[in-house]
Coordinates of C-alpha atoms in Angstrom, one line a residue:
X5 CA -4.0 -2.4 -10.4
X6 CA -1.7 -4.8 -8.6
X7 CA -1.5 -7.2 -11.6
X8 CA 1.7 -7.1 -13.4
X9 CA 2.3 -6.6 -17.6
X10 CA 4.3 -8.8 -19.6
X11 CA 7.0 -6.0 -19.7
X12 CA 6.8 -5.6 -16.2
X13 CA 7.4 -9.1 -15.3
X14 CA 10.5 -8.9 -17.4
X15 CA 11.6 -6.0 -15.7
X16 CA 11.2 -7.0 -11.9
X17 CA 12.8 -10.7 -13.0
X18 CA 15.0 -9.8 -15.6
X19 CA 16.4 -6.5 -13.8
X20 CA 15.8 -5.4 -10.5
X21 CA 15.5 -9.0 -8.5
X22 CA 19.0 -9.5 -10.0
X23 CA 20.5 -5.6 -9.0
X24 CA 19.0 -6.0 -5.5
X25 CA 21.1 -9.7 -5.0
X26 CA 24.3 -7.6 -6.3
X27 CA 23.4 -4.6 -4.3
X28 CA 23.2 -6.5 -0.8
X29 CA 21.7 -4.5 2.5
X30 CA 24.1 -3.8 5.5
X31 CA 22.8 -6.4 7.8
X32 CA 22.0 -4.1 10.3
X33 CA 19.5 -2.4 8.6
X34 CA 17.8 -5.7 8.1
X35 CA 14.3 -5.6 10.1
X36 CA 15.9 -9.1 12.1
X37 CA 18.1 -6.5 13.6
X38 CA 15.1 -5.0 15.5
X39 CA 16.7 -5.8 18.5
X40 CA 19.9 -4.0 18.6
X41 CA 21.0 -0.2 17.0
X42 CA 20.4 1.1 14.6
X43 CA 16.7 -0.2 14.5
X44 CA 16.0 -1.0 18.4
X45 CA 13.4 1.9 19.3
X46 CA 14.8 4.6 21.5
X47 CA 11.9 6.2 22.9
X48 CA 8.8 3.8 24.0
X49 CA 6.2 5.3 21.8
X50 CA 4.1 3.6 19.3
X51 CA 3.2 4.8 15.6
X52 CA 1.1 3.6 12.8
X53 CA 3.0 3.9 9.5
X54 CA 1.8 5.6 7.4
X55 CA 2.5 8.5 10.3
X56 CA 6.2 7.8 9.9
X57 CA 6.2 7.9 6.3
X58 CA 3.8 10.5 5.6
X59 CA 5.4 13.6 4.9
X60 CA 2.9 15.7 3.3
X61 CA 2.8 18.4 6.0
X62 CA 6.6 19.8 5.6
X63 CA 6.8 20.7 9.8
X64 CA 5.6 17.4 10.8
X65 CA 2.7 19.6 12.3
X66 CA 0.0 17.1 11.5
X67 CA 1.4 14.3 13.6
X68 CA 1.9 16.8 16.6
X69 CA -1.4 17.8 16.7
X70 CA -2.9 13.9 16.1
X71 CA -0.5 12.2 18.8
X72 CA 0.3 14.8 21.5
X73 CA -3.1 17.2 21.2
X74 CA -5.2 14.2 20.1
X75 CA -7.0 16.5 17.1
X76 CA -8.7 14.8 14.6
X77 CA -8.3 15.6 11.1
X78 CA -11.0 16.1 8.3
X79 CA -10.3 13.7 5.4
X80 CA -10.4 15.8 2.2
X81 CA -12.1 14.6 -1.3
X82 CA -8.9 13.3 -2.5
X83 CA -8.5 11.1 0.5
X84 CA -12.1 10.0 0.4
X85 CA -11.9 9.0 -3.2
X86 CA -8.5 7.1 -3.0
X87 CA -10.4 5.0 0.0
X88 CA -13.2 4.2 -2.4
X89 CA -10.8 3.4 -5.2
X90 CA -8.8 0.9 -2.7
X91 CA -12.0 -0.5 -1.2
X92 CA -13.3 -1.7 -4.4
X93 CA -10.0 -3.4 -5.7
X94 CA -9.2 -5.2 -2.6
X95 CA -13.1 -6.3 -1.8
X96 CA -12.9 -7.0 -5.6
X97 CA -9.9 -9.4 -5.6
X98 CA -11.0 -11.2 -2.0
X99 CA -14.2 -11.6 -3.1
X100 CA -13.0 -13.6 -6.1
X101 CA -11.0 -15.9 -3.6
X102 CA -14.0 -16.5 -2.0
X103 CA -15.7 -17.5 -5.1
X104 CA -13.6 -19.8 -6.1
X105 CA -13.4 -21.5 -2.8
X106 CA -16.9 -21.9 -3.1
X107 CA -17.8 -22.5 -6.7
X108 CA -14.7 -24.2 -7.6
X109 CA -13.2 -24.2 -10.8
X110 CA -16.6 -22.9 -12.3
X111 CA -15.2 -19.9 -14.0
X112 CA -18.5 -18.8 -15.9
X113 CA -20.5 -18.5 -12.7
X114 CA -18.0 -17.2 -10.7
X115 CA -17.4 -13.9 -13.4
X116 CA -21.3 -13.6 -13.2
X117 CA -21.4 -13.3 -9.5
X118 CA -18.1 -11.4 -9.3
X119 CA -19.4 -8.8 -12.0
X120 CA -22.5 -7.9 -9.7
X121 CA -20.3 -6.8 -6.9
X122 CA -19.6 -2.9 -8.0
X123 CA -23.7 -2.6 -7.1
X124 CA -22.8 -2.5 -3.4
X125 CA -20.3 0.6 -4.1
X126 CA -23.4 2.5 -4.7
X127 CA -24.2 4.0 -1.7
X128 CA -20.8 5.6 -1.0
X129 CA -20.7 6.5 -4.8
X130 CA -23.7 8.5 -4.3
X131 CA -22.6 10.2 -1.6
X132 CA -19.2 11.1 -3.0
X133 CA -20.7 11.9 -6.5
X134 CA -21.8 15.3 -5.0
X135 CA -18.0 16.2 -4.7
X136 CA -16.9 14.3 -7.5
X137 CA -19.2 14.8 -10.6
X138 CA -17.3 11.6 -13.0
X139 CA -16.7 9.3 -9.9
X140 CA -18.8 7.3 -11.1
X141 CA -17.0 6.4 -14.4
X142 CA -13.8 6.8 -12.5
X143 CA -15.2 3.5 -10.1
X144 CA -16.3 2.0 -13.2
X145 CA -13.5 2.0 -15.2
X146 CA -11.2 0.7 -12.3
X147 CA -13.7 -1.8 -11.2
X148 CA -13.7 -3.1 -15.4
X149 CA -10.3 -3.1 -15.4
X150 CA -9.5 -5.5 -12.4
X151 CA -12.3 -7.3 -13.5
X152 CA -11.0 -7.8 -17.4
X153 CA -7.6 -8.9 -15.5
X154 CA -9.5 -11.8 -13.1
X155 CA -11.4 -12.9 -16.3
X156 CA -8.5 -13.0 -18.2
X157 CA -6.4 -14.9 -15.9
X158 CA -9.0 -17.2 -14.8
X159 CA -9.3 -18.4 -18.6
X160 CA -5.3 -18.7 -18.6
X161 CA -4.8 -20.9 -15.6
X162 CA -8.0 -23.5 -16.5
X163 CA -6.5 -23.9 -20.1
X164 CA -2.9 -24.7 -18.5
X165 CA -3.7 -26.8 -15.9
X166 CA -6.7 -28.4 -16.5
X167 CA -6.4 -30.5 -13.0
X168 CA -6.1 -27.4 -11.0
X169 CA -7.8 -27.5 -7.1
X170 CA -9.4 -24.2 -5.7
X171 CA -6.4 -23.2 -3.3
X172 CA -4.5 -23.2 -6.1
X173 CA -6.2 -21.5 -8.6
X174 CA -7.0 -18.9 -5.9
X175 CA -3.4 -18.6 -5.7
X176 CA -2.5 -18.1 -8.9
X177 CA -5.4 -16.2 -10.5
X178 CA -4.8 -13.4 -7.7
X179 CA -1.2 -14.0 -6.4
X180 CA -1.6 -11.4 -4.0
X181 CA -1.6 -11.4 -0.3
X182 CA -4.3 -8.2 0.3
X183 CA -4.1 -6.1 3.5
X184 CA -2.0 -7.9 5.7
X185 CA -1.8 -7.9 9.0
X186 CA 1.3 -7.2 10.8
X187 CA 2.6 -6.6 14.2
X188 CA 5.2 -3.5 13.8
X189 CA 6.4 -3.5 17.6
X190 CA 9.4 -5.1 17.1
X191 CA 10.4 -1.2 15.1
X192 CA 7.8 0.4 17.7
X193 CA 5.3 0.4 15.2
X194 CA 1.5 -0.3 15.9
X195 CA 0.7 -3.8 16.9
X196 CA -2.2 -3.1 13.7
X197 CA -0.1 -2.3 10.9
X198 CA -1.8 -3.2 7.3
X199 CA 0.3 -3.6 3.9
X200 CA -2.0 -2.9 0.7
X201 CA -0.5 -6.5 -0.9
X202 CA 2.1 -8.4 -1.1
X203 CA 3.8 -10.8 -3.5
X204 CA 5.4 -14.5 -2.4
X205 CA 6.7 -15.1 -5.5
X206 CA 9.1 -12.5 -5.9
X207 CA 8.9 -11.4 -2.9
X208 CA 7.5 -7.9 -3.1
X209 CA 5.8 -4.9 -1.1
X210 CA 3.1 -3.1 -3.1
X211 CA 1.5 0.1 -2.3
X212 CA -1.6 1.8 -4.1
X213 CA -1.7 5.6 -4.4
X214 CA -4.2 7.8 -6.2
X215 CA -2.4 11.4 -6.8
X216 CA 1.1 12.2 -7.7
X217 CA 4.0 10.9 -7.0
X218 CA 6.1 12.3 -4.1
X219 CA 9.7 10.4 -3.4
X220 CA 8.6 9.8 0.5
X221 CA 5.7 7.2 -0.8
X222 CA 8.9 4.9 -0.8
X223 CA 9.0 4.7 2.6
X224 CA 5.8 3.2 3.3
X225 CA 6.8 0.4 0.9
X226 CA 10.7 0.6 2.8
X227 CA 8.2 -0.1 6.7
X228 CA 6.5 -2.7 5.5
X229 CA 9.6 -4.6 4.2
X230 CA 11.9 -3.6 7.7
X231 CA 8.5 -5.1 9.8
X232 CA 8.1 -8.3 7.4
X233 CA 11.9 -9.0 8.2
X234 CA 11.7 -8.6 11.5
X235 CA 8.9 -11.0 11.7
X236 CA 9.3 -13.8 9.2
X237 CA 13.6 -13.4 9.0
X238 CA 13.4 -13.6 5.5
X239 CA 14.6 -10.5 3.2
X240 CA 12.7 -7.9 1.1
X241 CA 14.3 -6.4 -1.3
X242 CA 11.9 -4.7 -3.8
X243 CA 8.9 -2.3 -3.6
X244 CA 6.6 -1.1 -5.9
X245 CA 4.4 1.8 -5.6
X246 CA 1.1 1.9 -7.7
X247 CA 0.4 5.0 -9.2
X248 CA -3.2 5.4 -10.7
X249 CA -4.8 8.8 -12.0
X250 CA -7.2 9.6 -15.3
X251 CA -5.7 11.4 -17.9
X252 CA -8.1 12.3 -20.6
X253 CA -11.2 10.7 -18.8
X254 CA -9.6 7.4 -18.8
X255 CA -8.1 5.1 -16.2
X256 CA -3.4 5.5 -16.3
X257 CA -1.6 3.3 -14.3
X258 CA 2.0 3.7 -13.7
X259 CA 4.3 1.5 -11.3
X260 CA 7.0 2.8 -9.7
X261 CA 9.6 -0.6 -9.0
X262 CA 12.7 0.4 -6.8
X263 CA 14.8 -1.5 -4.6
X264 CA 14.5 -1.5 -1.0
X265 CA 18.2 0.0 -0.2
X266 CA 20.2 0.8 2.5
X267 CA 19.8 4.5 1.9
X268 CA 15.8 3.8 1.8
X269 CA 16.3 1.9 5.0
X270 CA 18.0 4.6 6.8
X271 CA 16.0 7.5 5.7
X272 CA 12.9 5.6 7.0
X273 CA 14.6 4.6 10.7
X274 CA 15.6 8.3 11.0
X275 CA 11.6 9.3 10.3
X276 CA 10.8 7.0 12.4
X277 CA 13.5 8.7 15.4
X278 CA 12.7 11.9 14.7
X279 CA 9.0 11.6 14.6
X280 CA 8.6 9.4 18.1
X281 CA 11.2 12.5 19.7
X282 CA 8.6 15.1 18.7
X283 CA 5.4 12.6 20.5
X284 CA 7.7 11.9 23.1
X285 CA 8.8 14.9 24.2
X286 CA 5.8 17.0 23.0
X287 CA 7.7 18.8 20.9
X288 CA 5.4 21.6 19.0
X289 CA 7.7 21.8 15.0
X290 CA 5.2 24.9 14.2
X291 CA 3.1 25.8 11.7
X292 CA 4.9 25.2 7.8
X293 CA 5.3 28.1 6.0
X294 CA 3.1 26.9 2.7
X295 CA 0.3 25.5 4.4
X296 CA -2.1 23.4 1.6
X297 CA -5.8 23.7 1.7
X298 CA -6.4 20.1 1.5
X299 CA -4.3 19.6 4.8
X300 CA -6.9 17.4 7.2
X301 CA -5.4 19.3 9.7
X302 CA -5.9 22.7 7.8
X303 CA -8.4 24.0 10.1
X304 CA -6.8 23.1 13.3
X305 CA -3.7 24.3 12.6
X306 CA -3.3 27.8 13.8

């Protein structure tokens, strides 16, 4: 899912790497800034993430009732799938790591081991396949599909560089850094944050989402790069959001490349305000007017 196509390459080296150097970001909104307005925190409350930049409930209603009445919410099918879904590529792509740094440059027996590993999805598939009739050839055309990418670039790196050790093959036949941990005090973020990957070489924040596309998923990618900056001092520029769904029973994958702007940057710090005022100051924002079944808070909210 996180691998990129030919034509996407070209596109993130060829167009928006370049747009982003001409673009610039206001230093200020730089996560190094952390320390002084507009990014130093003004209230002393601390909040994971994807809190800040989920805005599927449109009163903010959820996070009042999670942070100030402590309710817990009821994950719906969509939520349990997409956790499957991620589960499988990133255990899919670290267990190839491991492989290598195991087995070495033995290629053959590494895509035999590696191919076993949807077997121990089986359980939750089981489980889930009561709610989900075709889950199963969803998780089976995903796991194929990351698996047909390994394979494929495994075969490309031995045949270039026929020397190659087992850091660097790692490296380059999953150029990904999966579920990183980061400390997002600094923006008065969790201590526990986790990114879904990200990319050295370009450098890039990549996010996975099963559903449609909403224009707020940019914000996740938008935290990530503010709390990167503000630890490592280096700048982020581009994001990528992930997009996969089935159309027709089969696996579409669309990525949604954008540059991590000033405008981004500042819609996310005034989430992030807006949301710590209402957990500070226990403020209730009300019910929303078009509620959604599939709210995990649905049945709490009253």
């Amino acid at each position: 899912m996180y691998f990129l196509t030919d034509n996407e390459r070209k596109k993130l080296l060829k167009g928006y790497l370049p747009k982003s150097r001409e673009q610039g970001v206001v230093d200020e909104l730089r996560g190094w800034n952390w320390h002084q307005p507009p990014l130093e925190p003004i209230y002393e409350v601390r909040l994971p993430l994807y809190q800040i930049a989920g805005k599927y409930c449109p009163s903010g209603r959820d996070l009042y009732l999670n942070r100030v009445e402590r309710r817990k919410s009821e994950p719906n099918i969509a939520m349990q799938q997409g956790l499957l879904f991620h589960d499988m590529i990133v255990k899919t792509l670290v267990y190839t790591k491991k492989l290598i740094y195991q087995q070495g440059t033995d290629a053959e027996a590494i895509l035999v081991e590696l191919a076993s590993l949807i077997t121990s999805f089986s359980g939750r598939l089981e489980q889930l396949s009561m709610k989900i009739p075709d889950i199963q050839n969803r998780a089976v055309q995903i796991f194929n599909y990351t698996y047909s990418y390994i394979s494929c670039r495994f075969r490309e790196v031995l045949a270039r560089q026929p020397y190659i050790g087992e850091d660097s093959l790692a490296a380059q036949v999953v150029p990904f850094v999966l579920e990183q941990r980061l400390d997002g005090t600094f923006l008065g973020l969790s201590p526990n944050l986790s990114s879904d990957a990200f990319v050295f070489s370009e450098p890039m924040i990549m996010d996975l989402k099963f559903g449609p596309r909403e224009p707020f998923h940019r914000l996740t990618t938008t935290g990530y790069a503010l709390v990167m900056e503000a630890i490592f001092e280096y700048p982020i520029n581009i994001g990528c959001i992930v997009y996969g769904e089935f159309k027709n029973d089969r696996l579409h994958i669309e990525k949604d490349f954008h540059i991590i702007n000033d405008e981004l940057r500042q819609w996310f710090i005034e989430e992030r305000d807006e949301k710590m005022r209402m957990v500070y100051d226990e403020i209730d924002p009300g019910k929303a007017d078009n509620c959604a079944e599939t709210c995990p808070f649905y049945r709490c909210c009253f």
